[in-house]
Coordinates of N, CA and C in Angstrom, one line a residue:
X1442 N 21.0 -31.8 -26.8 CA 21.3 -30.8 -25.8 C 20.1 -30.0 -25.4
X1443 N 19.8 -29.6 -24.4 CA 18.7 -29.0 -23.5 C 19.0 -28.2 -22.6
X1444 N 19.3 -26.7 -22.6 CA 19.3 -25.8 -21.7 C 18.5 -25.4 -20.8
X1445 N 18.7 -25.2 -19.8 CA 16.8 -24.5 -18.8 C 17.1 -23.5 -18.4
X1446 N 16.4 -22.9 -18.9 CA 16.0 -21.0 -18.4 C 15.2 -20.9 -17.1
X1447 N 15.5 -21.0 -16.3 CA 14.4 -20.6 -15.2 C 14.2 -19.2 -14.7
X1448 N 12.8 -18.2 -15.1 CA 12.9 -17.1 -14.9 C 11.4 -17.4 -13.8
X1449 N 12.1 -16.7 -12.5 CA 10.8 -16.6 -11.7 C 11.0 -15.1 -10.9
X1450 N 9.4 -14.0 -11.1 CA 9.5 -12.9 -10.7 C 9.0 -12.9 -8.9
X1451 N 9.4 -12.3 -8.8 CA 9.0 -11.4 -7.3 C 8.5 -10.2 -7.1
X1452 N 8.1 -9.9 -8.0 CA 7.7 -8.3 -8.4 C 7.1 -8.4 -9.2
X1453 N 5.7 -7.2 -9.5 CA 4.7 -7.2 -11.0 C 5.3 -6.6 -11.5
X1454 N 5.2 -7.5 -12.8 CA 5.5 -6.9 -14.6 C 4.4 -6.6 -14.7
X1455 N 4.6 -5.8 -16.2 CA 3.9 -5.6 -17.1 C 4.2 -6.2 -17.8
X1456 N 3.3 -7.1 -18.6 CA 3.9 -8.0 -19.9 C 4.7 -8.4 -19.6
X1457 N 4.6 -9.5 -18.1 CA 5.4 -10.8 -17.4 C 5.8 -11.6 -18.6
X1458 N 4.9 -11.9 -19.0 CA 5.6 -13.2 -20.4 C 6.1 -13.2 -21.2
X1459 N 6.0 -12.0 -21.9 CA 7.0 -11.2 -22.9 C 8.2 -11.0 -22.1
X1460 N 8.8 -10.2 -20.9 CA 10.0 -10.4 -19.8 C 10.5 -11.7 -20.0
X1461 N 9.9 -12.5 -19.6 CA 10.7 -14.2 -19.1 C 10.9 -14.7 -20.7
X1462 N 10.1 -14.4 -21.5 CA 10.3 -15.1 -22.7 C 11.5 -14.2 -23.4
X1463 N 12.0 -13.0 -23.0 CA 13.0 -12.5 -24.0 C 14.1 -12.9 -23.0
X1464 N 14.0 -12.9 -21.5 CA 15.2 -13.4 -20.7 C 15.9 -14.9 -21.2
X1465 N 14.6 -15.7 -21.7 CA 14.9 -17.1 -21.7 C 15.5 -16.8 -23.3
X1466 N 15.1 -16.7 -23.8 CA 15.6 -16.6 -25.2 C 17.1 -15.7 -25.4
X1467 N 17.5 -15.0 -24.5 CA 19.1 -14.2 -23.9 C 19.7 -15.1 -23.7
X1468 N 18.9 -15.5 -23.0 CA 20.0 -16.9 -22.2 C 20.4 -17.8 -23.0
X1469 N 19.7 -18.3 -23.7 CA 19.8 -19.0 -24.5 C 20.7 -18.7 -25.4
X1470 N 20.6 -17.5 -26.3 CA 21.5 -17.5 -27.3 C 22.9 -17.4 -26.7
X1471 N 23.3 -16.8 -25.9 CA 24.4 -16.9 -25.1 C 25.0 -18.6 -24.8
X1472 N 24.3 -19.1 -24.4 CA 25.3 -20.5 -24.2 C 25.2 -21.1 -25.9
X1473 N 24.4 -21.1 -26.5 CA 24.6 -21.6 -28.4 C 25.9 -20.5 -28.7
X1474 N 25.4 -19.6 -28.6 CA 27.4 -18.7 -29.1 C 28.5 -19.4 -28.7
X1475 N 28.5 -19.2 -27.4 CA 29.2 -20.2 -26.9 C 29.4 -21.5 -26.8
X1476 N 28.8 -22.0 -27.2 CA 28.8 -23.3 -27.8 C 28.9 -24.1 -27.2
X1477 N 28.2 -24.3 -25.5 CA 27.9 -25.2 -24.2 C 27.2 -26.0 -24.8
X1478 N 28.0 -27.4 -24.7 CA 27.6 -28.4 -25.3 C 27.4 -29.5 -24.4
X1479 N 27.1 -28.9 -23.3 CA 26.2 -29.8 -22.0 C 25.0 -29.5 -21.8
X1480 N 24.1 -29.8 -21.2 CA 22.9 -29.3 -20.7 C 22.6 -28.8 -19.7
X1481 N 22.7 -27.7 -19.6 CA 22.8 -26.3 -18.6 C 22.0 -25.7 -18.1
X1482 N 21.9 -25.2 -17.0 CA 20.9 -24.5 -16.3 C 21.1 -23.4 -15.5
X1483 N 20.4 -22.1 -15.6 CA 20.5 -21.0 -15.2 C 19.1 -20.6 -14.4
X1484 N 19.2 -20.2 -13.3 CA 17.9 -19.8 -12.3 C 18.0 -18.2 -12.3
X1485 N 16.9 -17.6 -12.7 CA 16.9 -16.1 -13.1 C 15.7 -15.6 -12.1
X1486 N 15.6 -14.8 -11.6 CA 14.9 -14.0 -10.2 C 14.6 -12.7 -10.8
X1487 N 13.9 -12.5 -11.5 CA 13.6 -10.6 -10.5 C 13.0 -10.2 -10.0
X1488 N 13.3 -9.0 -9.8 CA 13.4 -8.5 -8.5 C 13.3 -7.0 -7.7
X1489 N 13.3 -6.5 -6.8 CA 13.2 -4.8 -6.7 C 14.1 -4.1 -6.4
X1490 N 14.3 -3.1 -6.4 CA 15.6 -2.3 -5.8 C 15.8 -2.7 -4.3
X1491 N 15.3 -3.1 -3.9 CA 15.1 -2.7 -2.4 C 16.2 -4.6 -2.0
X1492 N 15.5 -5.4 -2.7 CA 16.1 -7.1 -2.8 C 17.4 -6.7 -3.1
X1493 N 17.7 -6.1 -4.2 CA 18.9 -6.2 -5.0 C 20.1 -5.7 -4.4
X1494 N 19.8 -4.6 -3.8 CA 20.7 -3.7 -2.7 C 20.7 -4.6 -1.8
X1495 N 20.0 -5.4 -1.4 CA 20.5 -6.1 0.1 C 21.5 -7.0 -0.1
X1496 N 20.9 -7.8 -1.4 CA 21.6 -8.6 -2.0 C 23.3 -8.2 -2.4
X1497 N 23.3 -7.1 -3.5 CA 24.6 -6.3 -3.3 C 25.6 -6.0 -1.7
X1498 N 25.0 -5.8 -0.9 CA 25.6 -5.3 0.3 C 26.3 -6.6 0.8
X1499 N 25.0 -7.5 0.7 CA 25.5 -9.0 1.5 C 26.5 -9.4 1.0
X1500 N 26.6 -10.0 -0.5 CA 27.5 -10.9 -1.2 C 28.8 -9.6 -2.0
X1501 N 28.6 -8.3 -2.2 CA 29.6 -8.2 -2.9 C 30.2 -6.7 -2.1
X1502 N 29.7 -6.2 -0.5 CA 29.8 -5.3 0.3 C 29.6 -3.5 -0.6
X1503 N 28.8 -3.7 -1.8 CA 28.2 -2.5 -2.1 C 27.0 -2.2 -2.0
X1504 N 26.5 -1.5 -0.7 CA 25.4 -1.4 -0.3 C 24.6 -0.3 -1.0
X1505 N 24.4 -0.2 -2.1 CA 23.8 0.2 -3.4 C 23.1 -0.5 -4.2
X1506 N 21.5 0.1 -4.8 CA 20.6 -0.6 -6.1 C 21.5 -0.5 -7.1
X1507 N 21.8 -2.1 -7.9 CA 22.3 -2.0 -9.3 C 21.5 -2.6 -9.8
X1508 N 22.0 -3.0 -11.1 CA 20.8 -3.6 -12.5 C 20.8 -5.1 -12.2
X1509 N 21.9 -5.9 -12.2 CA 21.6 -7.6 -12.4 C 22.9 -8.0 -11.4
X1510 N 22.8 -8.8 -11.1 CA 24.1 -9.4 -10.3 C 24.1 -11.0 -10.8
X1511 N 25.3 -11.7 -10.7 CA 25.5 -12.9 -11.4 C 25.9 -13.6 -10.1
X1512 N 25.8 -15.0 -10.2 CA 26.6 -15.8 -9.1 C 27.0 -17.2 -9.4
X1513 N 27.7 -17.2 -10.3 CA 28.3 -18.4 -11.0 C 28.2 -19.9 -9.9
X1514 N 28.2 -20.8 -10.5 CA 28.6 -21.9 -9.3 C 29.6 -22.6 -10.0
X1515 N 30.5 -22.3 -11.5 CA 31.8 -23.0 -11.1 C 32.8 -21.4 -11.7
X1516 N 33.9 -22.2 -11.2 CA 35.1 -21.0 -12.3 C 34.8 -21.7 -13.8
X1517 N 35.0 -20.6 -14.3 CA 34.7 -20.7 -15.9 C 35.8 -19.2 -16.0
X1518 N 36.6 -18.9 -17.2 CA 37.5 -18.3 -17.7 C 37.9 -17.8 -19.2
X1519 N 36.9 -16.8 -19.5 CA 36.5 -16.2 -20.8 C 35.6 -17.7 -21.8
X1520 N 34.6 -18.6 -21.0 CA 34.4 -19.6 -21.7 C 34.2 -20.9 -21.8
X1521 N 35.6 -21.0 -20.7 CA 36.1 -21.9 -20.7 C 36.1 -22.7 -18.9
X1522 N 35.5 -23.8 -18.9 CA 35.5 -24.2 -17.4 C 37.4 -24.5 -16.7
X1523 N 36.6 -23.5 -15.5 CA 38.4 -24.2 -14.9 C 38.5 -25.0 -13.9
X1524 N 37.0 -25.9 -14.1 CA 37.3 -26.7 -12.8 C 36.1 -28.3 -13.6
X1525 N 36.0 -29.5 -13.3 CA 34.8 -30.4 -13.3 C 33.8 -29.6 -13.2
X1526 N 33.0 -29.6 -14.2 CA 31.6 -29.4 -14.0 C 30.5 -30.8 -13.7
X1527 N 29.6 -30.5 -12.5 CA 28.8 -32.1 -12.0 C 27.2 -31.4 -12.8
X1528 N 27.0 -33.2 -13.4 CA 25.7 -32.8 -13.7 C 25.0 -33.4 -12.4
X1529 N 23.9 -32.6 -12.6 CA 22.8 -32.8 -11.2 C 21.7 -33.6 -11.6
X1530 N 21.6 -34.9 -10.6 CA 20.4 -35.7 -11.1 C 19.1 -34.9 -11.0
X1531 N 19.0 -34.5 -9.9 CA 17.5 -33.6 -9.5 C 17.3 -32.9 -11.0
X1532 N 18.1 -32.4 -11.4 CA 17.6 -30.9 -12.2 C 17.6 -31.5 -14.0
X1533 N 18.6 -32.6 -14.2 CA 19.4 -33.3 -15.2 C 19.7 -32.0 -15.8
X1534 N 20.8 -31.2 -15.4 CA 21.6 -30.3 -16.2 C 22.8 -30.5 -15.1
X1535 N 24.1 -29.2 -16.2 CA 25.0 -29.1 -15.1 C 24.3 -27.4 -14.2
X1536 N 24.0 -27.2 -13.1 CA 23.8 -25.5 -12.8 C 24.7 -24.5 -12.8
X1537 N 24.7 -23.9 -14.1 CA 25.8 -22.7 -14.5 C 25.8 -21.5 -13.3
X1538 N 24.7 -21.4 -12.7 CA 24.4 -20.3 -11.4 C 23.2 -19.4 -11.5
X1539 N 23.2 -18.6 -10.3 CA 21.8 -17.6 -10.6 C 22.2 -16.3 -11.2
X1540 N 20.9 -15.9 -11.4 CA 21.2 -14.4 -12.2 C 20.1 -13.8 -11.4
X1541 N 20.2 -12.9 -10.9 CA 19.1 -11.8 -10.5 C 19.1 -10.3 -11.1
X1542 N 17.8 -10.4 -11.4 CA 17.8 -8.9 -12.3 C 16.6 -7.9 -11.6
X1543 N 17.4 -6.7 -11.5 CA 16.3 -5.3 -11.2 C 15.3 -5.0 -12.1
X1544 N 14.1 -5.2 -12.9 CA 13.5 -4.7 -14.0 C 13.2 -3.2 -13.7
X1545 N 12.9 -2.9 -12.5 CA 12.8 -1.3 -12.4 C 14.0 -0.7 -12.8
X1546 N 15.3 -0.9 -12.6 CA 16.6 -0.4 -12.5 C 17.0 -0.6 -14.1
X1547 N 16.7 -1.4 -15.1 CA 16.5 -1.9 -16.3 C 15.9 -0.7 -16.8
X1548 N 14.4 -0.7 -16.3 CA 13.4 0.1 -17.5 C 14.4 2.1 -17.1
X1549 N 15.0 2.0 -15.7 CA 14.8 3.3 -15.5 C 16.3 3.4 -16.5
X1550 N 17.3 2.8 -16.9 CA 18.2 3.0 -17.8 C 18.3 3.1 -19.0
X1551 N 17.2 2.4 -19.8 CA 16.7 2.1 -21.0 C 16.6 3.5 -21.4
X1552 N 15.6 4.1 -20.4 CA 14.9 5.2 -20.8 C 16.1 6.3 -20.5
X1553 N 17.2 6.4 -19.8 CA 18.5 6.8 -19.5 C 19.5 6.9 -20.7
X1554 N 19.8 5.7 -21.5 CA 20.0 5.9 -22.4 C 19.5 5.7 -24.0
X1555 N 18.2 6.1 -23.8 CA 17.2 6.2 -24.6 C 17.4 4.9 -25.5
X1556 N 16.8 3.5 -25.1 CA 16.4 2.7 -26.0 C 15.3 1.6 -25.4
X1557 N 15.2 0.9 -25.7 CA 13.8 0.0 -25.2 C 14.0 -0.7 -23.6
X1558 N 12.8 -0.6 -23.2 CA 13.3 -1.2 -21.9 C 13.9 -2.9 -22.0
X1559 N 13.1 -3.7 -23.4 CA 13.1 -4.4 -24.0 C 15.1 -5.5 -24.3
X1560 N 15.4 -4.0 -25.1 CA 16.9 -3.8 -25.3 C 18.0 -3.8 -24.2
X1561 N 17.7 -3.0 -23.1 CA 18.3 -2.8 -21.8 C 18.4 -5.0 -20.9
X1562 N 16.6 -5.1 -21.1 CA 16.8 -7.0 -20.3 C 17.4 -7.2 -21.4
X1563 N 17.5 -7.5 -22.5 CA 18.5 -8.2 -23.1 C 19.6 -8.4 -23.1
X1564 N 20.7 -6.7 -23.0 CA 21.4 -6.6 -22.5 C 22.3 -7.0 -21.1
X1565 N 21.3 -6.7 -19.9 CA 21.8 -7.1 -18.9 C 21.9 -8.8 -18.6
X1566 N 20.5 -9.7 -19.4 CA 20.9 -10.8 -19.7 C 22.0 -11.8 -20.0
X1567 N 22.5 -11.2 -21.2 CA 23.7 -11.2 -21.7 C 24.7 -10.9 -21.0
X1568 N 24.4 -9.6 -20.7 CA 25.9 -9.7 -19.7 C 26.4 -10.5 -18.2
X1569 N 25.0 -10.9 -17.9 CA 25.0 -11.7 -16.3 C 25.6 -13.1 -17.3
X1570 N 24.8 -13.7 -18.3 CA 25.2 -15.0 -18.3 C 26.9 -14.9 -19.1
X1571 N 27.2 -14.0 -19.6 CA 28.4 -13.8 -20.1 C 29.4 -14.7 -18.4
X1572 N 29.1 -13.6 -17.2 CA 29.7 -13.6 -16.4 C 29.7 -15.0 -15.9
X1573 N 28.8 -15.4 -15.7 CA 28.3 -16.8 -15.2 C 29.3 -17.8 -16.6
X1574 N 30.0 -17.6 -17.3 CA 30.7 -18.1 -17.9 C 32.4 -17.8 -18.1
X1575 N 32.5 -17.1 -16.9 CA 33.9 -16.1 -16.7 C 34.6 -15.2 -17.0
X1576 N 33.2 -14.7 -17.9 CA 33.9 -13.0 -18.6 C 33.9 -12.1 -17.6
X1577 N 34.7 -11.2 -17.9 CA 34.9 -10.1 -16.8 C 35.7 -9.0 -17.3
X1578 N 34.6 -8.3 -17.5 CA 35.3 -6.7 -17.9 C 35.7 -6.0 -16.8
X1579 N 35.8 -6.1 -15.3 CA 36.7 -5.5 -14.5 C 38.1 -6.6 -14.3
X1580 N 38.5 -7.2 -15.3 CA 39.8 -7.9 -14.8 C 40.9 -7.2 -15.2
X1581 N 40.3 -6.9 -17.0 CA 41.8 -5.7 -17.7 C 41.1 -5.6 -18.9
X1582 N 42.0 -4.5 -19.4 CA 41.2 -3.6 -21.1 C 41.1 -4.8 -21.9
X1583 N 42.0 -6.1 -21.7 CA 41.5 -6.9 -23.4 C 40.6 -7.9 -22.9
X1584 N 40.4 -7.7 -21.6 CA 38.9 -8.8 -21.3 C 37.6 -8.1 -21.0
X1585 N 37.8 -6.5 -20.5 CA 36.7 -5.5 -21.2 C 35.9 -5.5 -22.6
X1586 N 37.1 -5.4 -23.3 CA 37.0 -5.3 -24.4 C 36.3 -7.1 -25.4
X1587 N 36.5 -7.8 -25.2 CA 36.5 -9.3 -25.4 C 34.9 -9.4 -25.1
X1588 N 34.4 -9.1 -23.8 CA 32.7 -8.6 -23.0 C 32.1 -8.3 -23.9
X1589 N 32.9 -7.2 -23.9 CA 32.0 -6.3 -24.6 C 31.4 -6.5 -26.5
X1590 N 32.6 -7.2 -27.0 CA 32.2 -7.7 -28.9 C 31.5 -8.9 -28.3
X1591 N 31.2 -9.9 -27.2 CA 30.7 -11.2 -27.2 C 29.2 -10.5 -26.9
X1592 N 29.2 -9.1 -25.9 CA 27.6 -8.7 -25.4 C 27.0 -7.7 -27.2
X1593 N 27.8 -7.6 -28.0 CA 27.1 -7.1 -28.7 C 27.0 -8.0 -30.1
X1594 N 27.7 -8.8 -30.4 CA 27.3 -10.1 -30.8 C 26.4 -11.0 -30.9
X1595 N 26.1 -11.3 -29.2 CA 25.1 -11.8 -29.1 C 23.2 -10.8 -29.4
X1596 N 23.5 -9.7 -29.0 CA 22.7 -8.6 -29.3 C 22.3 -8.3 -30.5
X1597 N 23.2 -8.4 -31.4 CA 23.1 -8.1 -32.6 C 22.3 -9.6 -33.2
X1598 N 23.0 -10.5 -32.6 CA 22.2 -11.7 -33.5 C 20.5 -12.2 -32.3
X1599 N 20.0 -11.3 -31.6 CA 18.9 -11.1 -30.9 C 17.9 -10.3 -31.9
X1600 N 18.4 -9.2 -32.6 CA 18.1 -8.3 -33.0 C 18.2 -6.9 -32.4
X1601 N 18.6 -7.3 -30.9 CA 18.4 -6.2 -30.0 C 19.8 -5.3 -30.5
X1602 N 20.1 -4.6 -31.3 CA 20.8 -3.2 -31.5 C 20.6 -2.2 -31.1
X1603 N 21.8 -1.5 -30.8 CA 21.2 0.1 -30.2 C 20.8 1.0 -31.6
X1604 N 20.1 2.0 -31.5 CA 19.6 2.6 -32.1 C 20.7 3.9 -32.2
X1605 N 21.0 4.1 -33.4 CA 22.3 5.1 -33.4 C 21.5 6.5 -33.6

């Protein structure tokens, strides 16, 4: 089994390689928890406030900067696919979807709720590819809740904990 992380920036980092290397390594543990036992591919972007709000306004009509947005390419259902998944010759995986992430929007919440900017991409990682696998904490309280032990699960076995 062989996953691909594809993390490509549009914006300067600081310690670009450290970023893509902890996004890739999110991503990653997220489909091993889950236990995707195809060979999967996720296309990861970041990006500025200025992209991301466009992006928001276009695809989900909230014309507002947020942190990461997800965009699945099949239905999946706490996990679980609800439709054929096609593997792609070009790519040889199946494409789980894109992820786009704000790192400015990241670092400025980290520091919001005081913990590593570090902690915050990991988190938001996790929670994009959570989605991109059909979790959804805006559906109801026990699939809120369900998000939320799978995003601190995986965090926890990252190392990335919050600091109490």
């Amino acid at each position: 089994m062989s996953h691909r992380i594809r993390v490509t920036t549009e914006v300067k980092l600081p310690r670009e390689a450290e970023v893509c290397e902890l996004i890739t390594s999110c991503a990653e543990q997220v489909l091993l928890q889950e236990d995707i036992d195809f060979d999967a591919f996720i296309d990861v972007t970041i990006v500025d406030g200025e992209t991301i709000r466009q992006m928001n306004a276009e695809y989900r009509d909230k014309d507002v900067v947020t942190d990461v947005l997800s965009f699945p390419m099949y239905a999946f259902y706490n996990g679980e696919a609800q439709e054929p998944l096609e593997y792609d010759p070009e790519i040889h995986c199946v494409m789980l979807g894109d992820m786009v992430l704000n790192y400015d929007r990241a670092c400025e919440q980290a520091a919001d709720f005081g913990h590593s900017a570090e902690r915050e991409c990991g988190f938001l990682t996790v929670h994009s590819v959570l989605h991109l696998l059909g979790y959804d904490h805006e559906r109801d309280e026990a699939d809120r809740l369900l998000m939320r032990k799978k995003e601190e699960e995986n965090l926890a076995a990252l190392g990335l904990v919050r600091k109490e």
